[in-house]
């Protein structure tokens, strides 16, 4: 066989590379098992960690192996994933040097609104809004004007720089700022001691994805990542200056309390507790009253009542309660200005933990040169007056200035614990973010749930693999053994390549690998079914295999390329685990072709060329489907009626019942909560509805549904989802804890509830998706489906050179997608597993489309072949022959794939059941539509074409047209 030497060399080299990549994973796992067996023996554990494995070309020790081992996703290992978004409004403001130009400010305000429902970059929307306002108001401003971007911050912009040039410069500077933020975030994560963190920029956005396996304290992670480390110093206004305003508010609440969002009987002055005030703040508010005070101060009525001396005042809270009054927070009045730019806004060069004269923990720091000059000016101006030190709009301290500070050195005191001071020093030491950051998406998976996912994934993987081995050897005999060998090599290559490209293995990734095995079976089925045809035609075993591989190649290439196209679309438009699924599927498809076609061929012909036999059937399967012939084209009208009825029912249900959308598409929070006993989901939901009320008294969306076992619930809510602060997350968790307290163990604390493990009740996983991210995911999902359908249409058109084939293929795919959607619309209220429309569902739809088109391509390939070889047949007869001759392949592939999906559905864990159910429905209808929809539509449109000629009659004696 030509090229067998090269294939053998490539296979060996690739195998050695994969082995080298996988050895660290094996070695790290081995050492960890031995460490666990050491049962706390420190001496033995130390010895094991210092042990080395001599590979000849290098020595491998535990810490090195741990760094190089295969990465596991959060759903397998547990940990935290957050999606940070850098505040681009802050970046634009900084580039304009905080200009107060009214057109600029209005454009920024409009951009903030537009951005909520837009997938365009913030800066592009800003330029659109600015141009529209500039034109509408007739202001004729240029972006290079000094009051916009032509300032000292941007020396490359001159008075004659065009708007297009300015746009390019601004985009470049913003991209560089996000790059800076990325480096700062990465440095902070290193200081947190995370093992194998994965930090990536999301292309085309100001977002940064951070994955930290093994981390448990999500509040600490969010705080560390969101803190801008932008230390600012402000002048402080005190009670004599603010008091009259507070008196005015007190008198207005009984009149306009409803407009302020509070009850009219609220006594504002009583909330202030001025008698307890011991600092330079303006009030000492009980923690339980801070929300009410915020409503009053931030209401439109409250803003309109401000006198001119506090028009720009910012009310900020203290960093934490004072030690003397742990139930209250101090409210400070910070003297602001029109652009709210701090008098001192400098980066910190160094920061360290120290102690004051009373032995309290403080943070010493040294400002950079710019900050030092501004600090000197501010302290000279405010001798014997208070100055507030703020970090991310929280006041850490507000002492009186004794005398001017010329050298930029200062001290921050904030009633710190040692750990809190260390966190602050770490944040300041890592450098400041160029703008504020907010968590727009977050996922937390407990380690116990991760281990359960691994166990479920491995069980489903083992069962699926065993099913495939047994079936393919039963059906194809000796040839099936070679298929199994190729499949094992394929799996080895997939894991090795994933490890070498530093890909992360996730639960959907395991599903992708299992589906790859099904594709490998499909490849072998195509080859062996063609080989059987050649044997039945009277050829000897060697010639039959040669022609079998030869005639199968075209169909295999088409099938692999269409599935690869689907994987590419998923990777391009997907996020998180879906990218992992797409990457795994893509690698698997490429390796399937290499192992099942090239390596398998090399092994088979190495045997045959020695004169040995190799069976391609077993006695029970030899004649299955051999003489089967069905008049599919004659029955197509019945199929049209069935499909039309199902499509109408599906579309009707979609319009009447709609869908259960996941938080991926709507925004919201999911919590999987484990209890120590069985609970009633409806009772829990009713309790939580009462707890999760909005500020205006309306109910938020709340759903509680059994998740797997009767002692686990998946709880979803959109309460406070528009508030992306850490405080909002903590408020939701607090309320969830309160709402579930009667169903939880009596002694469980909030901290224990938030970090449950296998032995304890509480939250075992959580997920948050902000509304802007949800919009992006939904838009990308729709684009992915459209792109897949368009790509498949073009591919079929290029390969088969007739638009009728493309139309038939896309019509069948549309049919499959509508029926899957209709099924989810009809059944989502009744099924005991998750049937949400989310990004996992989009991945399932696209995978089904790829699988269905693979089926269709096999039939179309046979039709194309018969169009060349069987000119005497009628077109209907030719189509029937083509479909009937591929029935063996269609049955075997669909049957094995359904068995594999059933194994994952039953044993793969609750997270995958909805995904696999869509696959089950899709594979079934995909097989049906390839025969009865795609082929039938292609036939009907080919028959009516003008360029065809009559070549015979169908079995029903009707003249039809066949292609030249």
PDB file of C-alpha atoms in Angstrom, residues 774-956:
ATOM      1  CA  UNK A 774     -27.049  36.803  28.415  1.00  0.00           C
ATOM      2  CA  UNK A 775     -27.804  39.002  25.398  1.00  0.00           C
ATOM      3  CA  UNK A 776     -24.416  38.181  23.908  1.00  0.00           C
ATOM      4  CA  UNK A 777     -24.865  34.435  24.460  1.00  0.00           C
ATOM      5  CA  UNK A 778     -28.350  34.499  22.917  1.00  0.00           C
ATOM      6  CA  UNK A 779     -27.165  36.493  19.894  1.00  0.00           C
ATOM      7  CA  UNK A 780     -24.143  34.246  19.392  1.00  0.00           C
ATOM      8  CA  UNK A 781     -26.372  31.187  19.676  1.00  0.00           C
ATOM      9  CA  UNK A 782     -28.665  32.419  16.901  1.00  0.00           C
ATOM     10  CA  UNK A 783     -25.667  33.398  14.778  1.00  0.00           C
ATOM     11  CA  UNK A 784     -24.142  29.959  15.319  1.00  0.00           C
ATOM     12  CA  UNK A 785     -27.240  28.166  14.024  1.00  0.00           C
ATOM     13  CA  UNK A 786     -27.563  30.511  11.030  1.00  0.00           C
ATOM     14  CA  UNK A 787     -23.841  30.219  10.245  1.00  0.00           C
ATOM     15  CA  UNK A 788     -23.992  26.413  10.472  1.00  0.00           C
ATOM     16  CA  UNK A 789     -26.988  26.202   8.140  1.00  0.00           C
ATOM     17  CA  UNK A 790     -25.419  28.664   5.672  1.00  0.00           C
ATOM     18  CA  UNK A 791     -22.071  26.883   5.745  1.00  0.00           C
ATOM     19  CA  UNK A 792     -23.676  23.483   5.201  1.00  0.00           C
ATOM     20  CA  UNK A 793     -25.763  24.830   2.286  1.00  0.00           C
ATOM     21  CA  UNK A 794     -22.649  26.189   0.576  1.00  0.00           C
ATOM     22  CA  UNK A 795     -20.627  23.043   1.260  1.00  0.00           C
ATOM     23  CA  UNK A 796     -23.290  20.745  -0.205  1.00  0.00           C
ATOM     24  CA  UNK A 797     -23.634  23.085  -3.196  1.00  0.00           C
ATOM     25  CA  UNK A 798     -19.892  22.974  -3.875  1.00  0.00           C
ATOM     26  CA  UNK A 799     -19.594  19.213  -3.357  1.00  0.00           C
ATOM     27  CA  UNK A 800     -22.676  18.108  -5.289  1.00  0.00           C
ATOM     28  CA  UNK A 801     -22.895  21.021  -7.744  1.00  0.00           C
ATOM     29  CA  UNK A 802     -26.696  21.218  -7.569  1.00  0.00           C
ATOM     30  CA  UNK A 803     -28.690  23.621  -5.437  1.00  0.00           C
ATOM     31  CA  UNK A 804     -31.455  21.003  -5.157  1.00  0.00           C
ATOM     32  CA  UNK A 805     -29.222  18.909  -2.910  1.00  0.00           C
ATOM     33  CA  UNK A 806     -28.376  21.949  -0.764  1.00  0.00           C
ATOM     34  CA  UNK A 807     -32.058  22.862  -0.470  1.00  0.00           C
ATOM     35  CA  UNK A 808     -33.005  19.320   0.540  1.00  0.00           C
ATOM     36  CA  UNK A 809     -30.213  19.175   3.143  1.00  0.00           C
ATOM     37  CA  UNK A 810     -31.036  22.543   4.743  1.00  0.00           C
ATOM     38  CA  UNK A 811     -34.793  21.822   4.699  1.00  0.00           C
ATOM     39  CA  UNK A 812     -34.125  18.561   6.576  1.00  0.00           C
ATOM     40  CA  UNK A 813     -31.935  20.368   9.123  1.00  0.00           C
ATOM     41  CA  UNK A 814     -34.588  23.050   9.627  1.00  0.00           C
ATOM     42  CA  UNK A 815     -37.159  20.274  10.101  1.00  0.00           C
ATOM     43  CA  UNK A 816     -34.955  18.606  12.756  1.00  0.00           C
ATOM     44  CA  UNK A 817     -34.319  21.869  14.626  1.00  0.00           C
ATOM     45  CA  UNK A 818     -38.032  22.822  14.713  1.00  0.00           C
ATOM     46  CA  UNK A 819     -39.089  19.406  16.035  1.00  0.00           C
ATOM     47  CA  UNK A 820     -36.418  19.467  18.764  1.00  0.00           C
ATOM     48  CA  UNK A 821     -37.523  22.975  19.755  1.00  0.00           C
ATOM     49  CA  UNK A 822     -41.165  21.877  19.712  1.00  0.00           C
ATOM     50  CA  UNK A 823     -40.367  18.875  21.912  1.00  0.00           C
ATOM     51  CA  UNK A 824     -38.663  21.113  24.468  1.00  0.00           C
ATOM     52  CA  UNK A 825     -41.567  23.557  24.345  1.00  0.00           C
ATOM     53  CA  UNK A 826     -44.127  20.772  24.915  1.00  0.00           C
ATOM     54  CA  UNK A 827     -42.290  18.821  27.609  1.00  0.00           C
ATOM     55  CA  UNK A 828     -40.219  21.277  29.655  1.00  0.00           C
ATOM     56  CA  UNK A 829     -42.872  21.445  32.398  1.00  0.00           C
ATOM     57  CA  UNK A 830     -43.203  17.700  32.762  1.00  0.00           C
ATOM     58  CA  UNK A 831     -39.770  16.114  32.434  1.00  0.00           C
ATOM     59  CA  UNK A 832     -37.844  15.363  35.661  1.00  0.00           C
ATOM     60  CA  UNK A 833     -34.625  16.837  34.239  1.00  0.00           C
ATOM     61  CA  UNK A 834     -33.502  20.225  32.980  1.00  0.00           C
ATOM     62  CA  UNK A 835     -35.030  21.199  29.602  1.00  0.00           C
ATOM     63  CA  UNK A 836     -33.896  24.800  29.439  1.00  0.00           C
ATOM     64  CA  UNK A 837     -33.029  26.590  26.233  1.00  0.00           C
ATOM     65  CA  UNK A 838     -29.444  27.616  26.926  1.00  0.00           C
ATOM     66  CA  UNK A 839     -26.022  27.484  25.303  1.00  0.00           C
ATOM     67  CA  UNK A 840     -25.751  23.755  26.024  1.00  0.00           C
ATOM     68  CA  UNK A 841     -28.969  23.285  24.077  1.00  0.00           C
ATOM     69  CA  UNK A 842     -27.562  25.320  21.170  1.00  0.00           C
ATOM     70  CA  UNK A 843     -24.518  23.041  21.215  1.00  0.00           C
ATOM     71  CA  UNK A 844     -26.821  20.003  21.113  1.00  0.00           C
ATOM     72  CA  UNK A 845     -28.790  21.457  18.183  1.00  0.00           C
ATOM     73  CA  UNK A 846     -25.613  22.149  16.221  1.00  0.00           C
ATOM     74  CA  UNK A 847     -24.207  18.710  16.995  1.00  0.00           C
ATOM     75  CA  UNK A 848     -27.447  17.132  15.794  1.00  0.00           C
ATOM     76  CA  UNK A 849     -27.311  19.231  12.625  1.00  0.00           C
ATOM     77  CA  UNK A 850     -23.753  18.041  12.016  1.00  0.00           C
ATOM     78  CA  UNK A 851     -24.764  14.432  12.602  1.00  0.00           C
ATOM     79  CA  UNK A 852     -27.904  14.727  10.453  1.00  0.00           C
ATOM     80  CA  UNK A 853     -26.014  16.255   7.543  1.00  0.00           C
ATOM     81  CA  UNK A 854     -23.509  13.431   7.856  1.00  0.00           C
ATOM     82  CA  UNK A 855     -26.377  10.968   7.315  1.00  0.00           C
ATOM     83  CA  UNK A 856     -27.673  13.019   4.401  1.00  0.00           C
ATOM     84  CA  UNK A 857     -24.254  13.260   2.766  1.00  0.00           C
ATOM     85  CA  UNK A 858     -23.890   9.455   2.772  1.00  0.00           C
ATOM     86  CA  UNK A 859     -27.143   9.092   0.838  1.00  0.00           C
ATOM     87  CA  UNK A 860     -26.373  12.006  -1.492  1.00  0.00           C
ATOM     88  CA  UNK A 861     -22.936  10.553  -2.159  1.00  0.00           C
ATOM     89  CA  UNK A 862     -24.520   7.264  -3.243  1.00  0.00           C
ATOM     90  CA  UNK A 863     -27.054   9.137  -5.402  1.00  0.00           C
ATOM     91  CA  UNK A 864     -24.213  11.024  -7.080  1.00  0.00           C
ATOM     92  CA  UNK A 865     -22.386   7.754  -7.693  1.00  0.00           C
ATOM     93  CA  UNK A 866     -25.483   6.083  -9.213  1.00  0.00           C
ATOM     94  CA  UNK A 867     -26.192   9.158 -11.361  1.00  0.00           C
ATOM     95  CA  UNK A 868     -22.839   8.465 -13.024  1.00  0.00           C
ATOM     96  CA  UNK A 869     -23.152   4.686 -13.223  1.00  0.00           C
ATOM     97  CA  UNK A 870     -26.851   3.825 -13.658  1.00  0.00           C
ATOM     98  CA  UNK A 871     -28.103   5.959 -16.508  1.00  0.00           C
ATOM     99  CA  UNK A 872     -30.836   3.447 -17.406  1.00  0.00           C
ATOM    100  CA  UNK A 873     -32.674   3.904 -14.115  1.00  0.00           C
ATOM    101  CA  UNK A 874     -35.483   6.350 -13.576  1.00  0.00           C
ATOM    102  CA  UNK A 875     -34.679   9.105 -11.132  1.00  0.00           C
ATOM    103  CA  UNK A 876     -37.124   7.690  -8.569  1.00  0.00           C
ATOM    104  CA  UNK A 877     -35.655   4.221  -8.919  1.00  0.00           C
ATOM    105  CA  UNK A 878     -32.154   5.622  -8.637  1.00  0.00           C
ATOM    106  CA  UNK A 879     -33.044   7.452  -5.407  1.00  0.00           C
ATOM    107  CA  UNK A 880     -34.717   4.332  -3.979  1.00  0.00           C
ATOM    108  CA  UNK A 881     -31.688   2.202  -4.859  1.00  0.00           C
ATOM    109  CA  UNK A 882     -29.337   4.721  -3.269  1.00  0.00           C
ATOM    110  CA  UNK A 883     -31.278   4.976   0.001  1.00  0.00           C
ATOM    111  CA  UNK A 884     -31.886   1.202   0.213  1.00  0.00           C
ATOM    112  CA  UNK A 885     -28.237   0.376  -0.421  1.00  0.00           C
ATOM    113  CA  UNK A 886     -27.150   2.582   2.510  1.00  0.00           C
ATOM    114  CA  UNK A 887     -29.690   1.229   5.009  1.00  0.00           C
ATOM    115  CA  UNK A 888     -27.093  -1.019   6.669  1.00  0.00           C
ATOM    116  CA  UNK A 889     -24.832   1.935   7.314  1.00  0.00           C
ATOM    117  CA  UNK A 890     -27.740   4.152   8.430  1.00  0.00           C
ATOM    118  CA  UNK A 891     -29.053   1.576  10.908  1.00  0.00           C
ATOM    119  CA  UNK A 892     -25.668   0.654  12.377  1.00  0.00           C
ATOM    120  CA  UNK A 893     -24.520   4.241  12.832  1.00  0.00           C
ATOM    121  CA  UNK A 894     -27.806   5.485  14.286  1.00  0.00           C
ATOM    122  CA  UNK A 895     -28.215   2.439  16.526  1.00  0.00           C
ATOM    123  CA  UNK A 896     -24.710   2.632  18.011  1.00  0.00           C
ATOM    124  CA  UNK A 897     -24.930   6.395  18.436  1.00  0.00           C
ATOM    125  CA  UNK A 898     -28.281   6.119  20.213  1.00  0.00           C
ATOM    126  CA  UNK A 899     -26.828   3.426  22.492  1.00  0.00           C
ATOM    127  CA  UNK A 900     -23.908   5.722  23.318  1.00  0.00           C
ATOM    128  CA  UNK A 901     -26.187   8.712  23.996  1.00  0.00           C
ATOM    129  CA  UNK A 902     -28.449   6.566  26.159  1.00  0.00           C
ATOM    130  CA  UNK A 903     -25.415   5.527  28.223  1.00  0.00           C
ATOM    131  CA  UNK A 904     -24.514   9.196  28.807  1.00  0.00           C
ATOM    132  CA  UNK A 905     -28.183  10.117  29.410  1.00  0.00           C
ATOM    133  CA  UNK A 906     -28.634   7.443  32.076  1.00  0.00           C
ATOM    134  CA  UNK A 907     -25.198   7.427  33.735  1.00  0.00           C
ATOM    135  CA  UNK A 908     -23.615  10.765  32.774  1.00  0.00           C
ATOM    136  CA  UNK A 909     -25.051  12.904  35.567  1.00  0.00           C
ATOM    137  CA  UNK A 910     -27.822  15.479  35.856  1.00  0.00           C
ATOM    138  CA  UNK A 911     -25.893  18.277  34.131  1.00  0.00           C
ATOM    139  CA  UNK A 912     -25.877  16.379  30.822  1.00  0.00           C
ATOM    140  CA  UNK A 913     -29.400  14.938  30.734  1.00  0.00           C
ATOM    141  CA  UNK A 914     -31.069  17.870  28.968  1.00  0.00           C
ATOM    142  CA  UNK A 915     -28.196  18.018  26.469  1.00  0.00           C
ATOM    143  CA  UNK A 916     -28.417  14.281  25.767  1.00  0.00           C
ATOM    144  CA  UNK A 917     -32.215  14.304  25.493  1.00  0.00           C
ATOM    145  CA  UNK A 918     -31.936  16.843  22.674  1.00  0.00           C
ATOM    146  CA  UNK A 919     -29.356  14.580  21.066  1.00  0.00           C
ATOM    147  CA  UNK A 920     -31.640  11.534  21.338  1.00  0.00           C
ATOM    148  CA  UNK A 921     -34.567  13.337  19.697  1.00  0.00           C
ATOM    149  CA  UNK A 922     -32.248  14.872  17.121  1.00  0.00           C
ATOM    150  CA  UNK A 923     -30.498  11.641  16.097  1.00  0.00           C
ATOM    151  CA  UNK A 924     -33.829   9.871  15.657  1.00  0.00           C
ATOM    152  CA  UNK A 925     -35.387  12.599  13.548  1.00  0.00           C
ATOM    153  CA  UNK A 926     -32.075  13.316  11.826  1.00  0.00           C
ATOM    154  CA  UNK A 927     -31.994   9.753  10.483  1.00  0.00           C
ATOM    155  CA  UNK A 928     -35.643  10.013   9.433  1.00  0.00           C
ATOM    156  CA  UNK A 929     -35.226  13.403   7.746  1.00  0.00           C
ATOM    157  CA  UNK A 930     -32.123  12.321   5.790  1.00  0.00           C
ATOM    158  CA  UNK A 931     -34.230   9.649   4.091  1.00  0.00           C
ATOM    159  CA  UNK A 932     -37.695  11.146   3.906  1.00  0.00           C
ATOM    160  CA  UNK A 933     -37.097  14.901   3.771  1.00  0.00           C
ATOM    161  CA  UNK A 934     -33.650  15.729   2.349  1.00  0.00           C
ATOM    162  CA  UNK A 935     -33.725  13.034  -0.336  1.00  0.00           C
ATOM    163  CA  UNK A 936     -37.413  13.554  -1.175  1.00  0.00           C
ATOM    164  CA  UNK A 937     -37.080  17.333  -1.585  1.00  0.00           C
ATOM    165  CA  UNK A 938     -33.920  16.944  -3.668  1.00  0.00           C
ATOM    166  CA  UNK A 939     -35.809  14.433  -5.861  1.00  0.00           C
ATOM    167  CA  UNK A 940     -38.868  16.667  -6.320  1.00  0.00           C
ATOM    168  CA  UNK A 941     -36.814  19.684  -7.357  1.00  0.00           C
ATOM    169  CA  UNK A 942     -34.488  17.668  -9.594  1.00  0.00           C
ATOM    170  CA  UNK A 943     -37.506  16.108 -11.274  1.00  0.00           C
ATOM    171  CA  UNK A 944     -38.932  19.502 -12.156  1.00  0.00           C
ATOM    172  CA  UNK A 945     -35.664  20.877 -13.529  1.00  0.00           C
ATOM    173  CA  UNK A 946     -35.465  21.818 -17.188  1.00  0.00           C
ATOM    174  CA  UNK A 947     -31.926  20.619 -17.806  1.00  0.00           C
ATOM    175  CA  UNK A 948     -32.669  16.930 -17.131  1.00  0.00           C
ATOM    176  CA  UNK A 949     -33.609  14.301 -19.712  1.00  0.00           C
ATOM    177  CA  UNK A 950     -35.906  11.272 -19.513  1.00  0.00           C
ATOM    178  CA  UNK A 951     -33.923   8.096 -18.867  1.00  0.00           C
ATOM    179  CA  UNK A 952     -36.605   5.605 -17.979  1.00  0.00           C
ATOM    180  CA  UNK A 953     -39.592   4.939 -15.813  1.00  0.00           C
ATOM    181  CA  UNK A 954     -40.111   4.500 -12.112  1.00  0.00           C
ATOM    182  CA  UNK A 955     -41.623   1.397 -10.591  1.00  0.00           C
ATOM    183  CA  UNK A 956     -44.978   3.171 -10.827  1.00  0.00           C
TER     184      UNK A 956
END
